[in-house]
Short mmCIF file of C-alpha atoms and ligand atoms in Angstrom, two decimals:
data_model
loop_
_atom_site.label_atom_id
_atom_site.label_comp_id
_atom_site.label_asym_id
_atom_site.label_seq_id
_atom_site.Cartn_x
_atom_site.Cartn_y
_atom_site.Cartn_z
CA MET D 186 30.14 -127.34 107.64
CA THR D 187 27.57 -129.98 106.89
CA THR D 188 28.81 -130.81 103.38
CA GLU D 189 32.37 -131.75 102.46
CA PRO D 190 34.48 -128.84 101.26
CA ARG D 191 34.89 -128.64 97.52
CA GLY D 192 38.59 -129.14 96.86
CA PRO D 193 40.95 -128.31 94.01
CA VAL D 194 40.91 -129.90 90.55
CA ASP D 195 42.55 -133.34 90.91
CA SER D 196 45.98 -133.05 89.30
CA SER D 197 46.27 -136.84 88.98
CA ARG D 198 43.32 -136.77 86.53
CA ILE D 199 43.55 -133.40 84.82
CA PRO D 200 47.10 -132.23 84.12
CA ARG D 201 47.98 -129.43 86.45
CA TYR D 202 49.00 -127.15 83.61
CA ALA D 203 45.55 -127.43 81.95
CA GLY D 204 42.70 -124.98 82.32
CA PRO D 205 42.46 -121.50 83.79
CA ALA D 206 44.46 -120.77 86.95
CA THR D 207 42.82 -120.25 90.30
CA PHE D 208 44.99 -120.36 93.41
CA ALA D 209 46.07 -124.02 93.90
CA ARG D 210 43.34 -124.99 91.35
CA LEU D 211 40.71 -124.31 94.00
CA PRO D 212 37.09 -123.50 93.14
CA ARG D 213 36.15 -119.90 92.62
CA LEU D 214 34.25 -118.27 95.45
CA ASP D 215 31.11 -118.06 93.29
CA GLU D 216 31.20 -121.87 92.87
CA VAL D 217 30.81 -122.63 96.59
CA PRO D 218 28.10 -121.63 99.10
CA ARG D 219 30.62 -119.86 101.35
CA ALA D 220 34.32 -120.07 102.16
CA ASP D 221 36.14 -120.35 105.47
CA ILE D 222 39.27 -119.02 103.80
CA ALA D 223 39.46 -117.01 100.57
CA VAL D 224 42.47 -116.10 98.48
CA VAL D 225 42.05 -112.69 96.88
CA GLY D 226 44.30 -110.83 94.48
CA VAL D 227 45.06 -107.12 94.44
CA PRO D 228 46.60 -106.23 91.07
CA PHE D 229 48.05 -102.89 92.13
CA ASP D 230 51.41 -101.10 92.05
CA THR D 231 50.60 -97.40 92.06
CA GLY D 232 52.38 -97.04 95.44
CA VAL D 233 55.89 -98.11 94.46
CA SER D 234 59.04 -96.01 94.82
CA TYR D 235 61.24 -97.99 92.43
CA ARG D 236 60.50 -100.82 89.97
CA PRO D 237 56.81 -101.20 89.05
CA GLY D 238 55.13 -104.47 88.09
CA ALA D 239 53.48 -105.91 91.24
CA ARG D 240 50.10 -105.42 89.54
CA PHE D 241 50.90 -108.63 87.65
CA ALA D 242 51.62 -110.62 90.82
CA PRO D 243 48.17 -112.13 91.49
CA ALA D 244 48.13 -113.76 88.05
CA ALA D 245 51.76 -114.95 88.36
CA VAL D 246 51.26 -116.38 91.85
CA ARG D 247 48.13 -118.25 90.73
CA GLU D 248 50.11 -119.72 87.81
CA ALA D 249 52.96 -120.77 90.12
CA SER D 250 50.47 -122.31 92.58
CA ARG D 251 49.38 -125.02 90.12
CA LEU D 252 52.00 -127.37 91.58
CA LEU D 253 50.85 -127.13 95.20
CA ARG D 254 49.62 -130.44 96.60
CA PRO D 255 46.77 -130.93 99.04
CA TYR D 256 48.66 -132.26 102.13
CA HIS D 257 51.05 -130.09 104.19
CA PRO D 258 53.39 -132.58 105.89
CA ALA D 259 55.25 -130.13 108.14
CA LEU D 260 51.98 -128.89 109.68
CA ASP D 261 50.20 -132.25 109.27
CA VAL D 262 47.12 -130.73 107.71
CA SER D 263 45.12 -131.06 104.46
CA PRO D 264 43.72 -127.55 104.35
CA PHE D 265 41.45 -127.95 101.32
CA ALA D 266 39.80 -131.09 102.74
CA THR D 267 39.36 -129.63 106.23
CA VAL D 268 37.75 -126.27 105.52
CA GLN D 269 36.34 -124.61 102.40
CA VAL D 270 39.06 -122.61 100.67
CA ALA D 271 38.20 -120.68 97.51
CA ASP D 272 39.66 -118.13 95.12
CA ALA D 273 37.81 -114.82 95.31
CA GLY D 274 39.43 -113.41 92.16
CA ASP D 275 40.93 -109.93 92.03
CA ILE D 276 39.77 -106.69 93.62
CA PRO D 277 39.39 -104.25 90.68
CA VAL D 278 41.46 -101.31 91.88
CA ASN D 279 41.82 -97.97 90.06
CA PRO D 280 45.44 -97.71 88.81
CA PHE D 281 45.21 -93.92 88.42
CA ASP D 282 43.80 -92.94 91.82
CA ILE D 283 45.62 -94.33 94.84
CA ASN D 284 43.09 -92.97 97.36
CA GLU D 285 40.22 -94.61 95.53
CA ALA D 286 42.21 -97.85 95.22
CA ILE D 287 42.85 -97.90 98.99
CA GLU D 288 39.13 -97.36 99.67
CA THR D 289 38.19 -100.13 97.23
CA VAL D 290 40.56 -102.62 98.90
CA GLU D 291 39.20 -101.77 102.37
CA HIS D 292 35.61 -102.03 101.20
CA GLU D 293 36.03 -105.28 99.26
CA ALA D 294 38.16 -106.92 101.97
CA SER D 295 35.49 -106.01 104.57
CA ARG D 296 32.74 -107.38 102.36
CA LEU D 297 34.59 -110.65 101.76
CA GLN D 298 35.19 -111.07 105.51
CA SER D 299 31.66 -110.13 106.55
CA ASP D 300 30.53 -113.69 107.28
CA GLY D 301 33.75 -114.71 109.00
CA THR D 302 35.78 -115.68 105.93
CA LYS D 303 39.51 -115.22 106.52
CA LEU D 304 41.52 -113.64 103.74
CA VAL D 305 44.91 -114.45 102.32
CA THR D 306 45.73 -111.63 99.93
CA ILE D 307 48.12 -111.98 97.03
CA GLY D 308 49.35 -108.47 96.16
CA GLY D 309 50.09 -105.89 94.83
CA ASP D 310 52.57 -103.53 96.41
CA HIS D 311 52.81 -103.02 100.17
CA THR D 312 50.50 -99.97 100.18
CA ILE D 313 47.58 -102.41 100.37
CA ALA D 314 48.54 -103.61 103.86
CA LEU D 315 46.92 -100.42 105.22
CA PRO D 316 43.37 -100.99 103.89
CA LEU D 317 43.69 -104.72 104.67
CA LEU D 318 44.59 -103.87 108.28
CA ARG D 319 41.67 -101.44 108.46
CA ALA D 320 39.35 -104.23 107.35
CA VAL D 321 40.62 -106.74 109.96
CA ALA D 322 40.63 -104.09 112.71
CA LYS D 323 36.94 -103.39 112.00
CA ARG D 324 36.20 -107.00 112.98
CA HIS D 325 38.83 -107.70 115.62
CA GLY D 326 39.97 -104.31 116.99
CA PRO D 327 43.67 -103.35 116.91
CA VAL D 328 45.70 -106.38 115.80
CA ALA D 329 49.23 -107.63 116.43
CA VAL D 330 51.35 -107.40 113.28
CA LEU D 331 54.13 -109.67 112.16
CA HIS D 332 55.77 -107.92 109.25
CA PHE D 333 58.31 -109.84 107.15
CA ASP D 334 60.24 -107.38 104.98
CA ALA D 335 63.68 -106.10 104.06
CA HIS D 336 62.21 -102.65 104.74
CA LEU D 337 60.66 -100.92 107.73
CA ASP D 338 57.76 -99.43 105.73
CA THR D 339 57.23 -96.96 108.58
CA TRP D 340 58.53 -93.95 106.68
CA ASP D 341 56.42 -90.80 106.77
CA THR D 342 55.98 -89.59 103.19
CA TYR D 343 57.52 -89.94 99.72
CA PHE D 344 57.40 -86.82 97.50
CA GLY D 345 54.86 -85.54 100.01
CA ALA D 346 52.61 -88.58 99.49
CA GLU D 347 51.25 -90.27 102.62
CA TYR D 348 50.01 -93.45 100.97
CA THR D 349 52.88 -95.39 99.39
CA HIS D 350 54.46 -98.83 99.76
CA GLY D 351 57.05 -97.39 102.17
CA THR D 352 54.53 -95.92 104.62
CA PRO D 353 51.62 -98.31 105.40
CA PHE D 354 52.69 -99.29 108.92
CA ARG D 355 53.21 -95.71 110.12
CA ARG D 356 49.70 -94.85 108.87
CA ALA D 357 48.35 -97.96 110.62
CA VAL D 358 49.86 -96.88 113.96
CA GLU D 359 48.53 -93.33 113.50
CA GLU D 360 45.06 -94.70 112.79
CA GLY D 361 45.08 -96.86 115.94
CA ILE D 362 44.26 -100.04 114.00
CA VAL D 363 47.26 -102.02 115.24
CA ASP D 364 48.22 -103.10 118.77
CA THR D 365 51.41 -101.16 119.52
CA GLU D 366 52.40 -103.69 122.20
CA ALA D 367 52.80 -106.39 119.55
CA LEU D 368 54.37 -105.07 116.34
CA SER D 369 57.40 -106.82 114.89
CA HIS D 370 59.47 -106.53 111.76
CA VAL D 371 61.38 -109.63 110.71
CA GLY D 372 64.16 -109.73 108.12
CA THR D 373 64.98 -106.03 107.84
CA ARG D 374 68.35 -105.07 106.40
CA GLY D 375 70.01 -102.70 104.00
CA PRO D 376 70.75 -98.99 104.00
CA LEU D 377 68.32 -96.50 105.53
CA TYR D 378 67.91 -92.74 105.05
CA GLY D 379 69.34 -92.12 108.53
CA LYS D 380 69.53 -93.38 112.12
CA ARG D 381 66.29 -91.50 112.74
CA ASP D 382 64.38 -94.08 110.71
CA LEU D 383 65.14 -96.62 113.42
CA GLU D 384 64.40 -94.22 116.28
CA GLU D 385 61.02 -93.30 114.81
CA ASP D 386 60.22 -96.94 114.10
CA ARG D 387 60.94 -97.79 117.74
CA ARG D 388 58.83 -94.86 118.91
CA LEU D 389 55.91 -96.19 116.85
CA GLY D 390 56.21 -99.44 118.84
CA PHE D 391 57.98 -101.85 116.51
CA GLY D 392 60.44 -104.50 117.64
CA ILE D 393 62.98 -105.65 115.06
CA VAL D 394 64.45 -109.05 114.28
CA THR D 395 66.88 -108.25 111.49
CA SER D 396 67.89 -110.63 108.74
CA SER D 397 71.27 -111.02 110.54
CA ASP D 398 69.48 -111.76 113.85
CA VAL D 399 67.66 -114.65 112.15
CA LEU D 400 71.01 -115.96 110.91
CA ARG D 401 72.67 -115.69 114.33
CA ARG D 402 69.77 -116.83 116.54
CA GLY D 403 68.25 -119.39 114.21
CA VAL D 404 64.62 -120.17 113.50
CA ASP D 405 63.60 -121.64 116.89
CA GLU D 406 64.83 -118.75 119.02
CA THR D 407 63.31 -116.28 116.55
CA VAL D 408 59.94 -118.05 116.71
CA ASP D 409 60.01 -118.17 120.54
CA ALA D 410 60.64 -114.42 120.78
CA LEU D 411 57.91 -113.60 118.26
CA ARG D 412 55.35 -115.89 119.90
CA GLN D 413 56.02 -114.32 123.28
CA ARG D 414 55.44 -110.84 121.92
CA ILE D 415 52.22 -111.84 120.12
CA GLY D 416 50.62 -113.99 122.83
CA ASP D 417 46.93 -114.68 122.13
CA ARG D 418 46.24 -111.37 120.38
CA PRO D 419 44.55 -111.39 116.97
CA LEU D 420 47.46 -111.51 114.54
CA TYR D 421 47.91 -110.17 111.01
CA VAL D 422 50.90 -111.52 109.05
CA SER D 423 52.20 -109.37 106.20
CA VAL D 424 54.88 -110.91 104.01
CA ASP D 425 56.79 -108.63 101.65
CA ILE D 426 58.53 -111.15 99.40
CA ASP D 427 61.65 -108.93 99.40
CA VAL D 428 62.28 -110.27 102.91
CA LEU D 429 63.92 -113.08 100.95
CA ASP D 430 67.40 -112.66 99.54
CA PRO D 431 67.32 -111.61 95.86
CA ALA D 432 68.68 -115.10 95.14
CA HIS D 433 65.39 -116.48 96.51
CA ALA D 434 63.17 -113.68 95.21
CA PRO D 435 64.66 -111.76 92.28
CA GLY D 436 61.23 -110.71 91.04
CA THR D 437 60.56 -107.79 93.32
CA GLY D 438 60.60 -104.01 93.13
CA THR D 439 63.10 -102.96 95.81
CA PRO D 440 65.59 -105.83 96.26
CA GLU D 441 68.18 -105.75 99.08
CA ALA D 442 71.16 -108.09 99.44
CA GLY D 443 71.64 -110.27 102.51
CA GLY D 444 68.15 -111.64 103.00
CA MET D 445 66.59 -114.77 104.41
CA THR D 446 66.22 -118.00 102.50
CA SER D 447 62.76 -119.23 101.52
CA ARG D 448 63.38 -122.21 103.85
CA GLU D 449 63.94 -119.89 106.82
CA LEU D 450 60.82 -117.88 106.02
CA LEU D 451 58.61 -120.97 105.70
CA GLU D 452 60.05 -122.45 108.89
CA ILE D 453 59.32 -119.27 110.85
CA LEU D 454 55.77 -119.20 109.45
CA ARG D 455 55.22 -122.81 110.52
CA GLY D 456 56.39 -121.83 113.99
CA LEU D 457 53.26 -119.65 114.26
CA ALA D 458 50.93 -122.68 114.44
CA GLY D 459 48.26 -122.22 117.10
CA LEU D 460 48.38 -118.40 117.19
CA ASN D 461 45.18 -116.43 116.63
CA LEU D 462 45.71 -115.55 112.96
CA VAL D 463 43.07 -113.22 111.51
CA GLY D 464 44.56 -112.26 108.14
CA GLY D 465 47.62 -112.35 105.95
CA ASP D 466 49.13 -111.11 102.73
CA VAL D 467 52.06 -111.73 100.44
CA VAL D 468 53.02 -108.64 98.48
CA GLU D 469 55.70 -107.05 96.29
CA VAL D 470 56.11 -109.85 93.73
CA ALA D 471 57.08 -108.16 90.43
CA PRO D 472 57.00 -110.93 87.81
CA ALA D 473 58.81 -108.97 85.06
CA TYR D 474 62.02 -109.17 87.13
CA ASP D 475 61.55 -112.82 88.02
CA HIS D 476 63.52 -115.75 86.61
CA ALA D 477 62.10 -119.24 86.25
CA ASP D 478 59.19 -118.19 88.51
CA ILE D 479 61.48 -118.36 91.58
CA THR D 480 59.67 -115.50 93.30
CA SER D 481 56.13 -116.51 92.35
CA VAL D 482 56.78 -120.07 93.51
CA ALA D 483 58.05 -118.78 96.86
CA ALA D 484 55.00 -116.50 97.18
CA SER D 485 52.63 -119.36 96.35
CA HIS D 486 54.19 -121.43 99.15
CA VAL D 487 53.90 -118.55 101.60
CA ALA D 488 50.18 -118.25 100.75
CA TYR D 489 49.75 -122.02 101.11
CA ASP D 490 51.40 -121.93 104.54
CA LEU D 491 49.16 -119.05 105.64
CA ILE D 492 46.09 -121.05 104.51
CA SER D 493 47.38 -124.09 106.40
CA LEU D 494 47.90 -122.02 109.57
CA PHE D 495 44.35 -120.64 109.29
CA THR D 496 43.06 -124.18 108.85
CA LEU D 497 44.76 -125.39 112.02
CA ASP D 498 43.19 -122.47 113.82
CA SER D 499 39.68 -123.20 112.48
CA ALA D 500 40.00 -126.95 113.00
CA GLY D 501 41.49 -126.81 116.51
CA PRO D 502 45.01 -127.60 117.72
CA ARG D 503 47.17 -129.91 115.63
CA GLU D 504 47.19 -132.75 118.19
CA GLU D 505 43.39 -133.02 118.11
CA GLN D 506 43.22 -133.66 114.38
CA THR D 507 43.06 -137.15 112.99
N1 ALG K 1963 57.77 -101.91 100.69
C1 ALG K 1963 58.80 -102.09 99.96
N2 ALG K 1963 59.01 -103.21 99.32
N3 ALG K 1963 59.74 -101.15 99.79
C2 ALG K 1963 59.75 -99.88 100.42
C3 ALG K 1963 60.97 -99.15 99.96
C4 ALG K 1963 60.79 -97.70 100.10
C5 ALG K 1963 61.97 -96.89 99.57
O1 ALG K 1963 62.08 -96.76 98.36
O2 ALG K 1963 62.75 -96.38 100.38
ZN1 ZN K 1964 57.27 -103.72 102.22
ZN1 ZN K 1965 60.18 -104.47 101.22
#
């Protein structure tokens, strides 16, 4: 970039609760010449099997993101001063036609990425990971996937429907858009339909670090194992906020007891510094079930960490920054 990036509204001059919400009070995409990183919302929940409401997540996460500050001490980076980050608004998806909605997400995500902009998507239910993966695979080929979730999301169909929030990763394997040597779930737990769910998941190529594994092994060992599996492949990170314990994320559609803390999740994300990240999402926030914005705040921090990881990638290794 020749000119300085345009940063967020300065919260020491204009109270952070004033004015319309963009993510982290960043400029809108139409206010900057181009963005290195764009945050885009997908207000969609037509794919859910239980509680609806994730269509309201993009607005809630933007509201919760007003408190984010410009310097990330754990990663030693000021993302908004280093690269141009902007809010691309919401993708207008059809709530009555899931197939059309999936096409719209794929098309709009491809368009937004066409000049190399990296996307952090604030969802929406987990169905949208499929069109988002299609869009990154078009640019990068089959990608490694790090999938944080209480659930496998590799089931086959629900009520005969192929496109739901419980099935995106099976469809992605079938479509050949993910690298089956480097697929990992992190944080899974809770009852399944049967042992076969796990057998089929393994057959599709997924490795599993359960929520209990994270507890027993700790963050560092978890990060080491994940980094080894990913290597230098292009990596997509999909964060279903229900990976967190309901105490840390009550506002979600399919909550499961026994989950990770938000501290563990953020620490694992920070452990990904230096990997070849090409896209990320945070999905399944259902604000109507939230209390005191606990879930939206957690999701806003996840998005901020993803942006910071992208920034490190675009700006070179951490040690080389001043
Ligand atoms: N992707 C999420 N959050 N949940 C999938 C749960 C699917 C089920 O109802 O069995
Ligand atoms: Zn999920
Ligand atoms: Zn889930």
